[in-house]
Amino acid sequence: MFKVNENYLKLPGSYLFSTIGKKVAAYKEANPDKSIISLGIGDVTQPLAPKIIESLHSAVDEMGKAETFHGYAPDLGYEFLRNAIADGDYKSHGCDIHADEIFVSDGAKCDSGNIQEIFSIDNKIAVCDPVYPVYVDTNVMAGRTGTYDPSTETWSDVIYMPCTAENDFVPDFPKEEPDIIYLCFPNNPTGTTITKAQLQDWVDYANKIGAVIIYDAAYEAYISEDDVAHSIYECEGARTCAIELRSFSKNAGFTGTRLGFTVVPKDLKAGDVTLHSLWARRHGTKYNGAPYIIQRAGEACYSAEGKAQLKEQVAFYMNNAKIIKEGLKDAGYTVFGGVNAPYIWLQTPDKMPSWDFFDFLLKNANVVGTPGSGFGPSGEGYFRLTAFGSHENTLKAIERIKAL
Amino acid sequence: MFKVNENYLKLPGSYLFSTIGKKVAAYKEANPDKSIISLGIGDVTQPLAPKIIESLHSAVDEMGKAETFHGYAPDLGYEFLRNAIADGDYKSHGCDIHADEIFVSDGAKCDSGNIQEIFSIDNKIAVCDPVYPVYVDTNVMAGRTGTYDPSTETWSDVIYMPCTAENDFVPDFPKEEPDIIYLCFPNNPTGTTITKAQLQDWVDYANKIGAVIIYDAAYEAYISEDDVAHSIYECEGARTCAIELRSFSKNAGFTGTRLGFTVVPKDLKAGDVTLHSLWARRHGTKYNGAPYIIQRAGEACYSAEGKAQLKEQVAFYMNNAKIIKEGLKDAGYTVFGGVNAPYIWLQTPDKMPSWDFFDFLLKNANVVGTPGSGFGPSGEGYFRLTAFGSHENTLKAIERIKAL
């Protein structure tokens, strides 16, 4: 008789954004006349840039002719895209990363969930708290996290690194030594970041203790300050301790188009075994490449025209971030983030529990955000709003919140 | 200090098709003047059908306008596609499968690799031998297969079900009881299949012993005989024992476009736990949906126009299959398959080892096929050719083989 993976049954409740989706759907059904504005899930709203659309059409045409048709993609992605990434994201920032260290995928969510597979079940993970739920949940599913304590909402075998207003959202090195450290800067959900010097400290720490940093740089395009690293490979020594995850979702609006990549430097080893060879094996065995037409769309993001159009798009969202941040400040809220990231992290009024504030905002302002506690215990008393709405909706949402 | 997943290190050599790719590349480099014809990897060559191209263009246009832009897709796929699948692939064959039991994905390779995750590590798998390597390799990576014996090229904890000319390529029920049974019909690599009555026997057997059948129906579109089931759900009782994997790669040429789906009926349970809920949790946590434009392309496959165009495409490849099959017969080979599948499975002359025949064919006919032993020990002495080449190349390849 077959048995199921018992680790799945340990997961408390459903995935955060599914829960929010269900709550909103229920409210909508009960209140069909209300117009709800979502600044909740990190989904973009601006259409794909003209240069990307042009490249998609042209790739579609190629797929319609035998001479230019493309079947299975190369395991690790097309060279045209990997070269564009190596030049555009790494060489341009002085990072020593080569095209054959880049693995193209269908997005950073998949990669951030799958990357743990190449590590031993015995490894101990450290995560910032609050944190993007996928890092923890996928380790739960793999059986790496011990037992769950519902009273603290924490796992016995996970090292939590609190990031709150008290420490300026900069995690301290944990007391217990981790094997795998998940870092995401600019951070989701807090919208805050750390300086390049602080990131260098993490790289030095990881190299010292022999840990791997899984560095999620999905929000890199939103960096506006000079002393913030765009890639962890700007830090010395990162090639021997860091894997970097990148996405086209937020810089180019690919949430519904799906493209991302992971960098695994060939210097990253456990004994004789390179993590590069293990990730290549996983790609070759369990994945079949991103669609050709989408990889061409990814390439278009690195053209001069594409870059200019995407810069405008990022500026558009960052203007929303400014509207949210200043509007909330005017309304008396304490707010963080929104300078190097499209997320605004606010303290709930009078330390109201995050889910109560979610319900309060949904009911009284018809605005959907994300409860901080959904990202971990240290997120309690915080709330996330995103800058990915339309200009009009962002203005309207803030007016409604101000009017409360 | 971090440690790697030791199970990855147990995998012997690299993924079959990577090995072939490297061998061919080396031969090409040494013999730049030779024109090589590949009937090896199961990759299609015909361009996407006009109706699909049309729908891709139209979806791309939608992505370029704010009013019709699509961000994150619903976890399980768009309803328009799931409804089209439920009607076109299931209702039309009298199968009781609902749209909400269909999980859209980026292809059957990913699904067939990921599906094992929802099961306990203690479960024992049974596979046909020869077999599509992904089923076994992904279970190796998960630590479910015991130790590898290089002399027999088998794993201690895998139940192998030989499929050879001796048993007409119909697997016998294994002596030891499996928990998970992988079946693929029409079969890759042998190109053979079993009757609906024989499949019903497997469903009855699985229900009797409490096993799950993972049924890979990626080649369903190539079925030409009446007594062959298009879906396992044509069999009575399959809803309580079977998961079905489907692909758009072979019926619609989506190898480079990427789309597939998995059916998990809600009646499939271990105690109170439905496998549907576990697979939904995996999708929600580790996957972010197939691209909107690709899901629209998938929908187009079910339109009247799309269906007619794809029928022609399948007929085109099956004409190649006929050319290969008859040509090889004329040349004195013993051949199987090619009637309900685009694969021809031939016995190597004088029981020549499969990899020797690979080298022989590459060197003397400049034709690339796939060595049977690459699919498992019972594939030794066999060789796979695919019907996915162009008409001209297929003719040329067979002429070359005949001339040997």
Short mmCIF file of C-alpha atoms in Angstrom, two decimals, chain A residues 1-6 8-9 11-16 18 41-49 52-54 56-58 60-66 69-73 75 106 109-111 113-114 116-123 132-134 137-138 141 177-180 209-212 219 240 249-250 253-258 268-271 273 275 277-279 281-294, chain B residues 1-6 8-9 11-16 18 41-49 52-54 56-58 60-66 69-73 75 106 109-111 113-114 116-123 132-134 137-138 141 177-180 209-212 219 240 249-250 253-258 268-271 273 275 277-279 281-294:
data_model
loop_
_atom_site.label_atom_id
_atom_site.label_comp_id
_atom_site.label_asym_id
_atom_site.label_seq_id
_atom_site.Cartn_x
_atom_site.Cartn_y
_atom_site.Cartn_z
CA MET A 1 0.00 0.00 0.00
CA PHE A 2 1.50 3.35 -1.03
CA LYS A 3 2.26 5.95 1.62
CA VAL A 4 2.42 9.72 1.26
CA ASN A 5 5.27 12.08 2.08
CA GLU A 6 4.45 12.75 5.72
CA TYR A 8 3.72 17.56 3.53
CA LEU A 9 1.23 16.92 6.30
CA LEU A 11 2.77 22.14 6.83
CA PRO A 12 0.41 24.37 8.77
CA GLY A 13 -2.48 25.63 6.68
CA SER A 14 -2.10 26.55 3.06
CA TYR A 15 0.34 28.72 1.20
CA LEU A 16 0.04 32.35 2.36
CA SER A 18 -3.71 31.09 -1.45
CA ILE A 41 0.47 39.84 -3.79
CA GLY A 42 3.63 40.98 -5.56
CA ASP A 43 2.08 40.82 -8.99
CA VAL A 44 2.80 43.45 -11.60
CA THR A 45 0.14 45.32 -13.58
CA GLN A 46 2.03 47.17 -16.32
CA PRO A 47 1.92 45.47 -19.74
CA LEU A 48 5.06 43.95 -21.23
CA ALA A 49 7.29 46.61 -22.77
CA ILE A 52 9.56 42.57 -25.47
CA ILE A 53 6.27 42.29 -27.33
CA GLU A 54 8.13 42.81 -30.61
CA LEU A 56 7.82 37.67 -28.71
CA HIS A 57 6.01 38.18 -32.03
CA SER A 58 9.18 37.61 -33.95
CA VAL A 60 6.44 33.16 -32.51
CA ASP A 61 6.90 33.65 -36.26
CA GLU A 62 10.09 31.59 -36.09
CA MET A 63 8.18 28.77 -34.40
CA GLY A 64 5.74 28.72 -37.30
CA LYS A 65 8.34 27.89 -39.96
CA ALA A 66 10.25 24.62 -40.25
CA PHE A 69 11.42 26.17 -35.57
CA HIS A 70 12.92 25.38 -32.16
CA GLY A 71 12.39 22.10 -30.33
CA TYR A 72 13.94 21.19 -26.99
CA ALA A 73 16.10 24.01 -25.65
CA ASP A 75 19.48 22.04 -20.81
CA ASP A 106 10.92 29.40 -15.59
CA LYS A 109 9.94 30.68 -7.22
CA CYS A 110 10.69 27.29 -8.78
CA ASP A 111 14.42 27.76 -8.37
CA GLY A 113 11.99 25.90 -4.02
CA ASN A 114 14.08 23.37 -5.92
CA GLN A 116 17.40 22.79 -1.51
CA GLU A 117 17.19 19.40 -3.26
CA ILE A 118 20.89 19.32 -4.05
CA PHE A 119 21.76 19.54 -0.33
CA SER A 120 21.72 16.88 2.35
CA ILE A 121 18.60 16.50 4.47
CA ASP A 122 20.86 16.94 7.51
CA ASN A 123 21.83 20.50 6.65
CA TYR A 132 9.37 34.67 1.73
CA PRO A 133 7.45 31.51 2.74
CA VAL A 134 8.75 29.36 -0.13
CA ASP A 137 7.94 25.51 3.18
CA THR A 138 10.05 23.71 0.60
CA MET A 141 8.40 19.33 2.42
CA GLU A 177 26.04 27.72 12.88
CA PRO A 178 23.86 27.20 9.80
CA ASP A 179 24.81 25.15 6.72
CA ILE A 180 22.55 26.99 4.30
CA ILE A 209 31.98 28.53 8.58
CA GLY A 210 31.62 26.67 5.27
CA ALA A 211 28.01 27.62 4.67
CA VAL A 212 26.24 28.30 1.38
CA TYR A 219 14.37 42.89 -6.67
CA THR A 240 33.08 29.99 -3.13
CA SER A 249 9.15 38.97 -12.95
CA LYS A 250 9.68 42.25 -11.20
CA GLY A 253 6.82 42.23 -15.64
CA PHE A 254 7.22 38.52 -16.38
CA THR A 255 5.00 37.22 -13.55
CA GLY A 256 2.69 35.69 -16.16
CA THR A 257 5.42 35.14 -18.74
CA ARG A 258 7.79 33.13 -16.52
CA LEU A 268 31.41 26.40 -5.06
CA LYS A 269 32.31 22.93 -3.79
CA ALA A 270 31.81 20.38 -1.03
CA GLY A 271 35.04 18.43 -1.19
CA VAL A 273 31.80 17.87 -5.71
CA LEU A 275 27.27 22.34 -6.70
CA SER A 277 27.43 19.71 -11.43
CA LEU A 278 24.58 18.78 -9.08
CA TRP A 279 22.33 21.61 -10.23
CA ARG A 281 22.14 17.19 -13.15
CA ARG A 282 18.88 18.33 -11.62
CA HIS A 283 18.17 20.59 -14.60
CA GLY A 284 19.01 17.83 -17.05
CA THR A 285 16.87 15.24 -15.30
CA LYS A 286 13.82 17.13 -14.02
CA TYR A 287 13.52 20.15 -16.26
CA ASN A 288 13.16 20.68 -19.97
CA GLY A 289 14.08 24.32 -20.46
CA ALA A 290 12.15 27.56 -20.69
CA PRO A 291 10.16 28.11 -23.90
CA TYR A 292 12.22 29.44 -26.82
CA ILE A 293 9.94 32.41 -27.37
CA ILE A 294 10.19 33.40 -23.70
CA MET B 1 29.83 22.96 6.75
CA PHE B 2 27.13 22.24 4.19
CA LYS B 3 26.76 18.76 2.76
CA VAL B 4 25.36 17.70 -0.60
CA ASN B 5 22.53 15.31 -1.35
CA GLU B 6 24.52 12.08 -1.49
CA TYR B 8 22.83 12.55 -6.52
CA LEU B 9 26.30 11.05 -6.36
CA LEU B 11 23.64 8.30 -10.24
CA PRO B 12 25.80 6.49 -12.75
CA GLY B 13 27.07 8.77 -15.50
CA SER B 14 25.00 11.55 -16.94
CA TYR B 15 21.49 11.72 -18.28
CA LEU B 16 21.17 9.50 -21.36
CA SER B 18 23.22 14.43 -22.58
CA ILE B 41 16.07 12.20 -29.18
CA GLY B 42 12.29 12.41 -29.30
CA ASP B 43 12.27 15.96 -30.53
CA VAL B 44 9.81 17.14 -33.14
CA THR B 45 10.76 19.03 -36.30
CA GLN B 46 7.46 20.25 -37.76
CA PRO B 47 6.67 23.91 -37.03
CA LEU B 48 3.79 24.84 -34.75
CA ALA B 49 0.44 24.60 -36.53
CA ILE B 52 -1.43 27.75 -32.61
CA ILE B 53 0.74 30.49 -34.11
CA GLU B 54 -2.35 32.65 -34.51
CA LEU B 56 0.21 32.89 -29.67
CA HIS B 57 0.27 36.18 -31.57
CA SER B 58 -3.09 37.15 -30.19
CA VAL B 60 1.19 38.26 -27.06
CA ASP B 61 -0.87 41.27 -28.10
CA GLU B 62 -2.94 40.90 -24.95
CA MET B 63 0.23 40.95 -22.85
CA GLY B 64 1.18 44.28 -24.43
CA LYS B 65 -1.91 46.16 -23.20
CA ALA B 66 -2.70 47.00 -19.58
CA PHE B 69 -2.27 41.95 -19.49
CA HIS B 70 -1.95 38.76 -17.43
CA GLY B 71 0.24 38.44 -14.34
CA TYR B 72 0.52 35.34 -12.17
CA ALA B 73 -1.63 32.52 -13.50
CA ASP B 75 -2.02 27.90 -9.33
CA ASP B 106 5.33 23.23 -18.22
CA LYS B 109 9.20 15.63 -17.95
CA CYS B 110 8.92 17.98 -14.97
CA ASP B 111 5.72 16.36 -13.77
CA GLY B 113 10.15 13.87 -12.19
CA ASN B 114 8.32 15.81 -9.49
CA GLN B 116 7.42 11.12 -6.68
CA GLU B 117 7.89 13.92 -4.13
CA ILE B 118 4.39 13.55 -2.73
CA PHE B 119 5.09 9.92 -1.78
CA SER B 120 7.00 8.48 1.15
CA ILE B 121 10.66 7.66 0.68
CA ASP B 122 9.82 4.12 1.87
CA ASN B 123 7.59 3.36 -1.10
CA TYR B 132 12.16 6.45 -19.79
CA PRO B 133 15.17 7.25 -17.55
CA VAL B 134 13.50 10.16 -15.73
CA ASP B 137 16.70 8.81 -11.93
CA THR B 138 14.35 11.11 -10.03
CA MET B 141 17.81 11.52 -6.41
CA GLU B 177 4.35 -5.99 -4.45
CA PRO B 178 5.15 -2.42 -5.54
CA ASP B 179 3.67 0.76 -4.01
CA ILE B 180 4.09 2.93 -7.08
CA ILE B 209 -2.77 -4.23 -3.69
CA GLY B 210 -3.25 -0.52 -2.89
CA ALA B 211 -0.66 0.74 -5.34
CA VAL B 212 -0.68 3.96 -7.36
CA TYR B 219 2.00 9.52 -26.89
CA THR B 240 -8.93 5.34 -7.07
CA SER B 249 5.11 18.04 -26.86
CA LYS B 250 4.38 15.17 -29.19
CA GLY B 253 5.04 19.96 -31.30
CA PHE B 254 5.49 21.81 -27.99
CA THR B 255 8.96 20.41 -27.13
CA GLY B 256 10.34 23.96 -27.27
CA THR B 257 7.09 25.64 -26.23
CA ARG B 258 6.55 23.66 -23.00
CA LEU B 268 -7.20 8.83 -4.96
CA LYS B 269 -6.44 8.65 -1.24
CA ALA B 270 -4.13 7.25 1.40
CA GLY B 271 -6.40 7.11 4.42
CA VAL B 273 -5.29 12.30 2.63
CA LEU B 275 -3.08 12.95 -3.39
CA SER B 277 -4.37 18.02 -2.02
CA LEU B 278 -0.67 17.12 -1.84
CA TRP B 279 -0.04 17.80 -5.51
CA ARG B 281 0.25 22.02 -2.30
CA ARG B 282 3.35 21.24 -4.31
CA HIS B 283 2.09 23.30 -7.24
CA GLY B 284 1.17 26.19 -4.97
CA THR B 285 4.51 26.19 -3.17
CA LYS B 286 7.09 25.29 -5.81
CA TYR B 287 5.55 26.31 -9.11
CA ASN B 288 4.20 29.53 -10.53
CA GLY B 289 2.11 28.42 -13.48
CA ALA B 290 2.74 28.04 -17.20
CA PRO B 291 2.98 31.29 -19.19
CA TYR B 292 -0.38 32.79 -20.16
CA ILE B 293 0.49 32.91 -23.85
CA ILE B 294 1.47 29.23 -23.82
#
